[in-house]
CSV table of C-alpha atoms in Angstrom, one decimal:
chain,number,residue,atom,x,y,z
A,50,UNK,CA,-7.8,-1.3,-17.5
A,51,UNK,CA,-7.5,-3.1,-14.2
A,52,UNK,CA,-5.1,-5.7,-13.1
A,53,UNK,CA,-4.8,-9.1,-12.3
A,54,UNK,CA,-2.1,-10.6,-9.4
A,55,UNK,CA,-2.4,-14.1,-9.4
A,56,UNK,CA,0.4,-17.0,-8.3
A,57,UNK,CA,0.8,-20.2,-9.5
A,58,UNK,CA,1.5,-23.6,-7.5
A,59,UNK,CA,1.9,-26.6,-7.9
A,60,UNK,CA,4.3,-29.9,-7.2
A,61,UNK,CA,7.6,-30.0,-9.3
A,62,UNK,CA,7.3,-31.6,-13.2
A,63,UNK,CA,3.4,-30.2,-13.0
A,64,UNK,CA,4.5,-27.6,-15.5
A,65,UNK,CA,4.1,-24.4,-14.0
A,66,UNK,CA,6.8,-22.4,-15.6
A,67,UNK,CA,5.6,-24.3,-18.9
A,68,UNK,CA,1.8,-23.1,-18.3
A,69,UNK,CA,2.8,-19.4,-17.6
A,70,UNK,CA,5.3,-19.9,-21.1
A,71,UNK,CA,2.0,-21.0,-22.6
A,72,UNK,CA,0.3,-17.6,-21.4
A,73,UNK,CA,3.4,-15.5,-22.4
A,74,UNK,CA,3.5,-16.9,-25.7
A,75,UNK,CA,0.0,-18.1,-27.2
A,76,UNK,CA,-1.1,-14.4,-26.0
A,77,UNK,CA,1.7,-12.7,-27.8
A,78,UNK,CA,3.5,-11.2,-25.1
A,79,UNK,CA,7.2,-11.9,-25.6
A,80,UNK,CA,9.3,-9.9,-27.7
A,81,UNK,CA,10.5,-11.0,-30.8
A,82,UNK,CA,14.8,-10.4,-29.2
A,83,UNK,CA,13.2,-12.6,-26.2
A,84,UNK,CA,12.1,-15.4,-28.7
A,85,UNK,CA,15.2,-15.3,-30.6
A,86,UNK,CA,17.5,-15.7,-27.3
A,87,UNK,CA,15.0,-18.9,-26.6
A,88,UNK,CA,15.0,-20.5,-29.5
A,89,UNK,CA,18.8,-20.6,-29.3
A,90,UNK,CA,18.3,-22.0,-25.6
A,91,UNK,CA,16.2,-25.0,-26.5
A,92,UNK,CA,17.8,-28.0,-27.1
A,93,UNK,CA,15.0,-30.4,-27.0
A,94,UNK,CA,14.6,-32.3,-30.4
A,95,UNK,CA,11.5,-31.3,-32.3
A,96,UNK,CA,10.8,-28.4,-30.1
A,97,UNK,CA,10.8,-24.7,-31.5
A,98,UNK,CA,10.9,-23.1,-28.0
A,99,UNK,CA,11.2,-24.6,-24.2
A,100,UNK,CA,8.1,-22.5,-22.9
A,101,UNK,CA,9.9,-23.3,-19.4
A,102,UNK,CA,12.8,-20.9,-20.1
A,103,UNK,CA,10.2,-18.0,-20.5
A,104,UNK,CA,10.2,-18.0,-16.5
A,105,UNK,CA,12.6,-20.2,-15.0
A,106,UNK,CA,15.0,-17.5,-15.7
A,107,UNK,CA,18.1,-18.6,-12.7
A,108,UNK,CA,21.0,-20.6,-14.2
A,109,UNK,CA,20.2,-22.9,-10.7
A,110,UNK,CA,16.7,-23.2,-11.5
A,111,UNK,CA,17.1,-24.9,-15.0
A,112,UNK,CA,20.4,-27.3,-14.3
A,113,UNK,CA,17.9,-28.6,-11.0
A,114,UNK,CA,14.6,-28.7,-12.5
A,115,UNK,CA,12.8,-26.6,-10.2
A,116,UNK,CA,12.2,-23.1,-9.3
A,117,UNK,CA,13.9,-21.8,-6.5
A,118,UNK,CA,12.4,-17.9,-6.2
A,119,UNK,CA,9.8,-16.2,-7.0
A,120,UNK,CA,9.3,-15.3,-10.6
A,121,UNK,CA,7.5,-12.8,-11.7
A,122,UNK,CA,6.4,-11.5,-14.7
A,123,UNK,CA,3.8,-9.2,-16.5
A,124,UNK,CA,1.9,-9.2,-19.5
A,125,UNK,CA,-1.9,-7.5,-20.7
A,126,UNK,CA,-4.3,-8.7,-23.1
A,127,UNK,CA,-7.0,-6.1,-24.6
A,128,UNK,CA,-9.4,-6.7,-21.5
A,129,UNK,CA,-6.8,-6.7,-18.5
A,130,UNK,CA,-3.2,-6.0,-17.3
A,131,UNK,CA,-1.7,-9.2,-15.1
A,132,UNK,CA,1.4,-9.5,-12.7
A,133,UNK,CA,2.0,-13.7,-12.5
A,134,UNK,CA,4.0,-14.4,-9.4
A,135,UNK,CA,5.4,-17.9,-10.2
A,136,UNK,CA,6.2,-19.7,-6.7
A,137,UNK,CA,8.5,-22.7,-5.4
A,138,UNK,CA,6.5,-25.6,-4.8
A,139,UNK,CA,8.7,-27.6,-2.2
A,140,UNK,CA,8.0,-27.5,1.1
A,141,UNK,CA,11.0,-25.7,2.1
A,142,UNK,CA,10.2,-23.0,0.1
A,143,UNK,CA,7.0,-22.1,2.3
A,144,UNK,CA,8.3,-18.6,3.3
A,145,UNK,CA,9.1,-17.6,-1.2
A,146,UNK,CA,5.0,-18.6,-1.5
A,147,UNK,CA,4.1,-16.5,1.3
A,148,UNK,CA,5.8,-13.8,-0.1
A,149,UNK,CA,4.2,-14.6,-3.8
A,150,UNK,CA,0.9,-15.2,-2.7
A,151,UNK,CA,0.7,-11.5,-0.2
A,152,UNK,CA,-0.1,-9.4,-2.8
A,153,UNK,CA,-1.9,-11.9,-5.4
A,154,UNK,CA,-6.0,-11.4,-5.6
A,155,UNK,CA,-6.2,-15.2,-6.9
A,156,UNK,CA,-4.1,-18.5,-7.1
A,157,UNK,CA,-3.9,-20.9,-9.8
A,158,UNK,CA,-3.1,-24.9,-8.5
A,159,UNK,CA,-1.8,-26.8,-11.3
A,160,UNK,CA,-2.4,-30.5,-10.6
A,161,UNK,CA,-1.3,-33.4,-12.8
A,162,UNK,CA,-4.0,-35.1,-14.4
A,163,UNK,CA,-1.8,-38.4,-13.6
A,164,UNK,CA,-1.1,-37.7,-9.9
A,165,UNK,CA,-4.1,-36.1,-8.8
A,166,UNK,CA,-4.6,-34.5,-5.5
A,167,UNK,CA,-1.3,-34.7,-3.3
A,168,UNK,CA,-0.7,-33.5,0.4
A,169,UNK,CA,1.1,-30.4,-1.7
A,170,UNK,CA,-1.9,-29.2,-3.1
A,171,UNK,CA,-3.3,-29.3,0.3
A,172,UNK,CA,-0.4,-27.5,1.1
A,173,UNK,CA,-0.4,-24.8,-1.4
A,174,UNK,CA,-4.3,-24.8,-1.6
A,175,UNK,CA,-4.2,-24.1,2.6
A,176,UNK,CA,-1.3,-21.3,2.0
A,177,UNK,CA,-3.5,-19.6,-0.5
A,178,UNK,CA,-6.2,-19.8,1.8
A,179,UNK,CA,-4.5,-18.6,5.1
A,180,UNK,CA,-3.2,-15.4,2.7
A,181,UNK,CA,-6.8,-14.4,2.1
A,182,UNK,CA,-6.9,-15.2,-1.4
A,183,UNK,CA,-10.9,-15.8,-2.2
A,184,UNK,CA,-10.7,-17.4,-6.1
A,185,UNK,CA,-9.0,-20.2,-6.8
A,186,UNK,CA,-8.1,-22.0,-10.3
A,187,UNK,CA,-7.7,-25.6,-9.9
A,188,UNK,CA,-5.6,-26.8,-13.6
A,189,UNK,CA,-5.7,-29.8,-14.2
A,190,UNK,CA,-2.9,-30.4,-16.7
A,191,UNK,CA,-1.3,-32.8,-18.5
A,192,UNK,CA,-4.8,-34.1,-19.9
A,193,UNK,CA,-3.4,-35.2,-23.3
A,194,UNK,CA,-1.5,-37.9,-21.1
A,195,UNK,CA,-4.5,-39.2,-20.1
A,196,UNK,CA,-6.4,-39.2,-23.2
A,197,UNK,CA,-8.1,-36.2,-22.5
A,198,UNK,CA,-10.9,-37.8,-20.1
A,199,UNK,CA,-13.2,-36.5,-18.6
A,200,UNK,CA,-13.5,-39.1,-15.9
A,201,UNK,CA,-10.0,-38.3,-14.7
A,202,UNK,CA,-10.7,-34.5,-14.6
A,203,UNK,CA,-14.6,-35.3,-12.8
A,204,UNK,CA,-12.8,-37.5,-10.8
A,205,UNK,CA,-10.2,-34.5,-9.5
A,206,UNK,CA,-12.7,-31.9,-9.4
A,207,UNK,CA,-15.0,-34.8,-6.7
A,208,UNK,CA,-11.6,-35.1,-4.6
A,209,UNK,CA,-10.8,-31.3,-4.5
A,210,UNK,CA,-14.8,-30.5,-3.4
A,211,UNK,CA,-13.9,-33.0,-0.4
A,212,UNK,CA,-11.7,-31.0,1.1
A,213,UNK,CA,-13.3,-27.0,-0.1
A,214,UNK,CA,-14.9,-26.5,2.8
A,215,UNK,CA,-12.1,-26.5,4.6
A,216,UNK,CA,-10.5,-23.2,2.6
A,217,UNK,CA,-11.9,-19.9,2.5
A,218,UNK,CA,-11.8,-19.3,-1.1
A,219,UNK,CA,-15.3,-17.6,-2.4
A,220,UNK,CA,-14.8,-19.4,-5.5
A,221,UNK,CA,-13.4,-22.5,-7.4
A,222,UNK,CA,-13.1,-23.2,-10.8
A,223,UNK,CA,-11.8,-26.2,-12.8
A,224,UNK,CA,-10.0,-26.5,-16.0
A,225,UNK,CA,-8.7,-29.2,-18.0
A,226,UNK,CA,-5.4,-28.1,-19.5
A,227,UNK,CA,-2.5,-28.8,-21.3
A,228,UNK,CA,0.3,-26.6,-20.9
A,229,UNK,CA,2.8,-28.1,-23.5
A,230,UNK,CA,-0.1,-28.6,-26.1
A,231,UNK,CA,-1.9,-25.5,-25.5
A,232,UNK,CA,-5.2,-27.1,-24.8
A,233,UNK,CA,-7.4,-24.7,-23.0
A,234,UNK,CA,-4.8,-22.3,-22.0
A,235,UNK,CA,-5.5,-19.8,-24.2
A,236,UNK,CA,-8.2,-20.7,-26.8
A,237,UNK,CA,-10.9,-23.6,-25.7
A,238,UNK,CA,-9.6,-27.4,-27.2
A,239,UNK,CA,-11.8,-29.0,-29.7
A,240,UNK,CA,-10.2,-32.6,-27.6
A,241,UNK,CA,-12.2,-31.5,-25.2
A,242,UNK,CA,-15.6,-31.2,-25.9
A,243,UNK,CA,-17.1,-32.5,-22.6
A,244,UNK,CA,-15.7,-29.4,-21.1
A,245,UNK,CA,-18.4,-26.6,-21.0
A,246,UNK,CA,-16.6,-23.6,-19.5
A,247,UNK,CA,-13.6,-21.3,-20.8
A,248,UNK,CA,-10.3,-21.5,-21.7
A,249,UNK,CA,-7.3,-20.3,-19.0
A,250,UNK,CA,-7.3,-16.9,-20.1
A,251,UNK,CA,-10.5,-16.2,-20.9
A,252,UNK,CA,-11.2,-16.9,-17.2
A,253,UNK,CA,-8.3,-14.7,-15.9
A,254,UNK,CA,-9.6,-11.6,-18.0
A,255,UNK,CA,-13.3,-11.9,-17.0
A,256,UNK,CA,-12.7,-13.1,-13.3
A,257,UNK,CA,-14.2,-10.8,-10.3
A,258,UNK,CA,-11.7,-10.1,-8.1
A,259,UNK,CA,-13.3,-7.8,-4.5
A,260,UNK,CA,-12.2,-4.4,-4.6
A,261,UNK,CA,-10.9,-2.6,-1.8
A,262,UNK,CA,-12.8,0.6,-2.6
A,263,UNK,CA,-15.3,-1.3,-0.2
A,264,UNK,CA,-13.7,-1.8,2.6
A,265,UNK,CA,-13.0,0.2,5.4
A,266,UNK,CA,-11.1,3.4,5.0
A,267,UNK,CA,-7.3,3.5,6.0
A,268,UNK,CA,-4.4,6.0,5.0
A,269,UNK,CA,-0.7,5.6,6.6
A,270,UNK,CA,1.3,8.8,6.4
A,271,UNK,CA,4.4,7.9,4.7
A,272,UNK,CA,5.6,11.6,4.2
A,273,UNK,CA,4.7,15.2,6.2
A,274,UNK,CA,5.4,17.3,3.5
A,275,UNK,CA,6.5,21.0,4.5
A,276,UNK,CA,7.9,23.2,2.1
A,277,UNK,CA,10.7,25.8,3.4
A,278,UNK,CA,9.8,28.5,0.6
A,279,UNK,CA,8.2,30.9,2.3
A,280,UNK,CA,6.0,31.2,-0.6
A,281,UNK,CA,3.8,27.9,0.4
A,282,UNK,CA,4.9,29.0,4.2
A,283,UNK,CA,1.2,27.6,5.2
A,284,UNK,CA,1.2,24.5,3.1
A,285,UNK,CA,1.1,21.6,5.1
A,286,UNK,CA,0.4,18.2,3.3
A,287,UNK,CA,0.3,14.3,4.2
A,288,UNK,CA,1.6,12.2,1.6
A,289,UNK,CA,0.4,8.3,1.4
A,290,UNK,CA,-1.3,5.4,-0.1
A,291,UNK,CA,-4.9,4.7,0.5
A,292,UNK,CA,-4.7,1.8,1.8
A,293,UNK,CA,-8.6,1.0,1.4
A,294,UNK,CA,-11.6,2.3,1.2
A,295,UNK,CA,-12.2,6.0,0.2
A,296,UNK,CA,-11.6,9.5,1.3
A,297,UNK,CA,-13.6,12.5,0.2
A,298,UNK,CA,-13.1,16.8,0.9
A,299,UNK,CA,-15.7,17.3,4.0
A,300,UNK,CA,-14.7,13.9,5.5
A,301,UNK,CA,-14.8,13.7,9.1
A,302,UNK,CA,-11.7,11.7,10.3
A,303,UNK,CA,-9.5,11.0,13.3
A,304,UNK,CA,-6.1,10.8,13.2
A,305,UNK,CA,-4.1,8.1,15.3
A,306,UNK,CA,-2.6,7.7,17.9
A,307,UNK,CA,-3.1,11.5,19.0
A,308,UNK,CA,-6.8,10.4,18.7
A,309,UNK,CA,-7.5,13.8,17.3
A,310,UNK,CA,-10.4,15.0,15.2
A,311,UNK,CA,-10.8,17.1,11.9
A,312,UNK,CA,-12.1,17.4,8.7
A,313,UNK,CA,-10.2,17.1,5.3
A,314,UNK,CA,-9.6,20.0,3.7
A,315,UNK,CA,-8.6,19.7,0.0
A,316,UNK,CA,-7.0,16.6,-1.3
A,317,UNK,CA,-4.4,16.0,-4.0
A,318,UNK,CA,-3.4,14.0,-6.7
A,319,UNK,CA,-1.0,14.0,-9.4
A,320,UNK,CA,-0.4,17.6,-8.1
A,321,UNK,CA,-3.9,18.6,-8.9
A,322,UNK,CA,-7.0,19.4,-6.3
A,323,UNK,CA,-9.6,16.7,-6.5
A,324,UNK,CA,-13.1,16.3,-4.4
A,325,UNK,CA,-12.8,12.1,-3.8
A,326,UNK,CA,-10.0,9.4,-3.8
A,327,UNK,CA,-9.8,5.2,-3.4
A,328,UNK,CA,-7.8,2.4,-2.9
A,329,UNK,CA,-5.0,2.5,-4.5
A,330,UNK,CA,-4.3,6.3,-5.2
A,331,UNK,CA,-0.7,8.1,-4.1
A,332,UNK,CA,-2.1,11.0,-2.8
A,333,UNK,CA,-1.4,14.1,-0.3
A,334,UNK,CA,-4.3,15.1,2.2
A,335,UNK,CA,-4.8,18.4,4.0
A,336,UNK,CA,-6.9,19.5,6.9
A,337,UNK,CA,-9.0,21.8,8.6
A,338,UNK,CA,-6.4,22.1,11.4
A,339,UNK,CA,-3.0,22.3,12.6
A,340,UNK,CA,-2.2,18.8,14.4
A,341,UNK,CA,1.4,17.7,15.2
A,342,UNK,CA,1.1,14.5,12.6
A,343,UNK,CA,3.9,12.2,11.9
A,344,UNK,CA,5.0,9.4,9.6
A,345,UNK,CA,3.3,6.2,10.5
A,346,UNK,CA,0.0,8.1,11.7
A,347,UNK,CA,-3.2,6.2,10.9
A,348,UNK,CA,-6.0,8.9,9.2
A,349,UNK,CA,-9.5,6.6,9.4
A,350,UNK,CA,-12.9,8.3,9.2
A,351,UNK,CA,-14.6,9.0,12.5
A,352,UNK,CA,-17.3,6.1,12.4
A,353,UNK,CA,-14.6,3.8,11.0
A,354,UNK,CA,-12.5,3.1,13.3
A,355,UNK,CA,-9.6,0.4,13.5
A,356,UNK,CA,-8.8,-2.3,16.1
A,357,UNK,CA,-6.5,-0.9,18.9
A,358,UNK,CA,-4.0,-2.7,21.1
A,359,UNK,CA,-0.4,-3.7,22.8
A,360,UNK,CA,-1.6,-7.3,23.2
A,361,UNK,CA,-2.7,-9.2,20.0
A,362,UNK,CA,-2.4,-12.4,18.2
A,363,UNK,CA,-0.9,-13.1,14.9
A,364,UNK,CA,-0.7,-16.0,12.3
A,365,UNK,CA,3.0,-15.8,11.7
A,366,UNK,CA,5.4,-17.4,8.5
A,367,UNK,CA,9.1,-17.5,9.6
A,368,UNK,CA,11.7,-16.1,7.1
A,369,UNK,CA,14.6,-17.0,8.9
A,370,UNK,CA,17.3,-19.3,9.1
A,371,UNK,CA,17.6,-18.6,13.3
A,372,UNK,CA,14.8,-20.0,15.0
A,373,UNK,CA,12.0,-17.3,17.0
A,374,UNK,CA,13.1,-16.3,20.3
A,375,UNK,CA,10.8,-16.0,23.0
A,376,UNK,CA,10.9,-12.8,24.8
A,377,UNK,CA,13.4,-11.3,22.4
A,378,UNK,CA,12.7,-8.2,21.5
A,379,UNK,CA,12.0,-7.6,17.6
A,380,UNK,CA,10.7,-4.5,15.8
A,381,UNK,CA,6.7,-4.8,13.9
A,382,UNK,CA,7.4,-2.8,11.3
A,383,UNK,CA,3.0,-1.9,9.9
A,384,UNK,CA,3.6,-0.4,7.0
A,385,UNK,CA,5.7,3.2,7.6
A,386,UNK,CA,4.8,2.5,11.9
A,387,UNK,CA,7.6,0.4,13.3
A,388,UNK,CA,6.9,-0.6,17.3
A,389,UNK,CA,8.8,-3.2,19.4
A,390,UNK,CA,7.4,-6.1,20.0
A,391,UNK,CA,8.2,-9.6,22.2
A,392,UNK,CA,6.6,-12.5,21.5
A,393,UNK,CA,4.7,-14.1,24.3
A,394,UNK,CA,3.9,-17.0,23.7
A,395,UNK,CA,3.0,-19.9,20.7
A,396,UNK,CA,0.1,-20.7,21.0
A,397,UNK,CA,0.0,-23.4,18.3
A,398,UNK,CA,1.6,-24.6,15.0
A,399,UNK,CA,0.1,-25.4,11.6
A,400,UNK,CA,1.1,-28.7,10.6
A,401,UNK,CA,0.2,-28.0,6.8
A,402,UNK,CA,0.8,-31.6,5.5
A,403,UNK,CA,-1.5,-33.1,8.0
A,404,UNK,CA,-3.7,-30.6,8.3
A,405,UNK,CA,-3.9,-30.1,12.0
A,406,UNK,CA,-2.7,-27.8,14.8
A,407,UNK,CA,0.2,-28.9,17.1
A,408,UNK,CA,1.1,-27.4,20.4
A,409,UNK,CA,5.2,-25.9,20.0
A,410,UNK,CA,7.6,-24.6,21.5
A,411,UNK,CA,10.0,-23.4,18.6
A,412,UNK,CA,9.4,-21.6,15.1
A,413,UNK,CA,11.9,-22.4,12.6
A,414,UNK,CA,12.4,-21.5,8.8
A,415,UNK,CA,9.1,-21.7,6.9
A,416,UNK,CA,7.0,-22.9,10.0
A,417,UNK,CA,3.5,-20.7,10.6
A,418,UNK,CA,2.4,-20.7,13.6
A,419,UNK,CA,-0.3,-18.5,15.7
A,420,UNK,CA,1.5,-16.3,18.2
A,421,UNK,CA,0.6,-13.7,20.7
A,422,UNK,CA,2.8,-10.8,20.9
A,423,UNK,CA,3.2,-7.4,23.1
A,424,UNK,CA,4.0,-4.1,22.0
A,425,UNK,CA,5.3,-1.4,23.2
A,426,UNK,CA,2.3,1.2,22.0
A,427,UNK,CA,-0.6,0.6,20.6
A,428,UNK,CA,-1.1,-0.8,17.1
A,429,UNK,CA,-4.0,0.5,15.0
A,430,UNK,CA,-5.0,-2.5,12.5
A,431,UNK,CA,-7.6,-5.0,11.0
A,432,UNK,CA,-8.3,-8.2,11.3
A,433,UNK,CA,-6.2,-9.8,8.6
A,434,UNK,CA,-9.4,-11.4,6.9
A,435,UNK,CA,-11.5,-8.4,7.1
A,436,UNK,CA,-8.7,-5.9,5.8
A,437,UNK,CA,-5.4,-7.3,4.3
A,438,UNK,CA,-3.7,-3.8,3.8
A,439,UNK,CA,-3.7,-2.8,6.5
A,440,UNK,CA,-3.9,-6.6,8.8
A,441,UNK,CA,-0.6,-7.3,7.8
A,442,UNK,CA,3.1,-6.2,9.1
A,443,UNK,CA,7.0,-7.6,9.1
A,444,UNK,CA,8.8,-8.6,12.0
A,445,UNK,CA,12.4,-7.6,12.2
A,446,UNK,CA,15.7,-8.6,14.2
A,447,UNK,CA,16.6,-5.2,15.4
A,448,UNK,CA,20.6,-6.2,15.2
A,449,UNK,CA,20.6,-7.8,12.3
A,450,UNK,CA,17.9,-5.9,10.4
A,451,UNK,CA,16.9,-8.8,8.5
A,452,UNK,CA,13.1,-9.5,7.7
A,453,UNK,CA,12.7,-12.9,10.3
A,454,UNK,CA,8.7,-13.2,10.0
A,455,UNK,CA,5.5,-11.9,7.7
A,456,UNK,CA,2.3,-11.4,9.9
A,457,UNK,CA,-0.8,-11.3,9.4
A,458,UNK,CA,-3.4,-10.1,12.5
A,459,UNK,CA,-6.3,-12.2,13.8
């Protein structure tokens, strides 16, 4: 059974942490204790259960109406296992979307049936899009406050196609909703009838999401793993994620940076000796030879090699509240490689609301901006939109430690 990431966006009081309550509860995934404590909780007249407490779970969050963090939360259904990262919509919450919408394979945009299209489902569709998320569920909710038309929802679906062509996602599909009714959220509405396609969940379990078996193959040592019992006095082992792609006993390979090549030996997993691995798998590696290999060493196959250089640029969302320092020295950490890095220059800003690029000079808290950056060795990576594992890093203030930036590599 595979699984699911997705995030969900949308403007305040469009009912995300009601929708995902919806999910959580029409699918039968809270326990009965959980329901208890949330019935107890709800104070709304007529209302058995506030589906909003299921995820707006900080004190903060409920007394203000919005969600501040990133919630997330996990449920499965008979066809598939899902992880729902449930972002901030606000604008200055940018940098808690980022971070949601890194790891999710598709995004659903909730957008009231009342409002329509606003500049923050530009926003949030555009953030989706720059994280190389390719499907994209536009919910229209709140239809039962609009009689359930089908002109309004037509009419959403004509303005969102407008502007499509100027996202990236593969794929779009619409869905009337009502996340405080239930219409469409996890069984099709019969007050809906003009609607031909499936209901929320339906759609999430039977959705195509691109597998990274298919891309390129990349492994990041994260461990060298040598035994001191002289009984396994030759065992010498590379522990890692595969990042992407595959890796198979008899595979030619290189390792980087020594630029060194070998074959793979045996491989193992789950402390047993298989012929093939993928994306996805924790698994050790041997080979033929004896090669001084550290942690942060990049293992590719020989005709797939990755991008290498000191000078590259960088889409770039800012974490912090000090503003990007030009020529300051920061550390990239790429998964378990960390380099120092300066920035060189900004090269331009994304002015999400409006759409457009802007020339700057500064990079404040929850600004993205393209950058150009130097670094002290090279730096072995892909394309951000042609390998997302491993076209992404962090940027770190090497005095304060603190995570200032999330990057992803053009």
């Amino acid at each position: 059974m595979n699984t699911l990431r997705f995030i969900t966006a949308g403007n305040v009081d469009d009912g995300k942490s009601t929708l995902i309550g919806r999910l959580l509860y029409d699918s039968d995934s809270i326990h009965t204790d959980q329901l208890g404590v949330l019935q107890k909780q709800t104070k709304q007249e007529g209302v058995d259960i506030d589906l909003s407490l299921i995820t707006d779970g900080l004190r903060a969050e409920r007394e203000q109406g919005i969600t501040i963090d990133v919630a997330y939360k996990y449920f499965s259904t008979k066809k598939r296992k899902f992880i729902i990262a449930d972002a901030p919509g606000h604008e200055q919450y940018t940098r808690n979307m980022i971070t949601g919408a890194s790891n999710s394979d598709l995004i659903i945009i909730l957008v009231d049936a009342r409002k329509g299209i606003t500049e923050q489902t530009k926003r949030h569709a555009s953030i989706g899009s720059l994280m190389g998320i390719q499907k994209a569920i536009l919910a229209i909710n709140k239809i039962d406050l609009v009689n359930y038309s089908e002109d309004v929802f037509r009419g959403i679906q004509s303005d969102f196609e407008k502007i499509k062509s100027e996202l990236n996602y593969s794929a779009i599909t619409y869905i009337p909703v009502s996340a405080l009714a239930g219409d469409n959220v996890v069984t099709k509405s019969e007050k809906t009838p003009w609607y031909s396609g499936k209901a929320l969940l339906e759609t999430l379990e039977e959705i195509e999401i691109a597998s990274t078996v298919n891309l390129e193959s990349r492994f990041q040592v994260q461990w060298v793993i040598r035994p001191k019992d002289e009984q396994y006095h030759d065992y010498r082992g590379y522990a890692g994620l595969v990042l992407s792609g595959s890796y198979e006993v008899g595979d030619e390979i290189v390792v980087l940076p020594a630029n060194i090549t070998t074959k793979i030996k045996t491989i193992e997993k789950n402390n047993i000796s298989v012929d093939k691995v993928i994306a996805g798998e924790n698994v050790v590696l041997h080979f033929e030879n004896n090669i001084d290999i550290s942690r942060g060493d990049t293992i590719v196959k020989k005709d797939e090699l990755p991008t290498s250089a000191n000078e590259l640029k960088s889409w770039i969302s800012w974490l912090d509240d000090s503003a990007l320092q030009i020529g300051k020295t920061y550390l990239l950490q790429h998964r378990f490689k960390t380099v120092r890095v300066k920035i060189q220059s900004i090269n331009q800003k994304w002015n999400i609301n409006d759409w457009e690029f802007v020339a700057a000079d500064e990079i404040k808290l929850n600004d993205i901006a393209q950058i150009t950056l130097k670094t002290n060795q090279p730096l072995f990576y892909d394309a951000f939109a042609n390998n997302p594992k491993s076209g992404n890093a962090i940027l770190i203030d090497e005095t304060s430690l603190n995570t200032v930036g999330a990057l992803m590599f053009l």
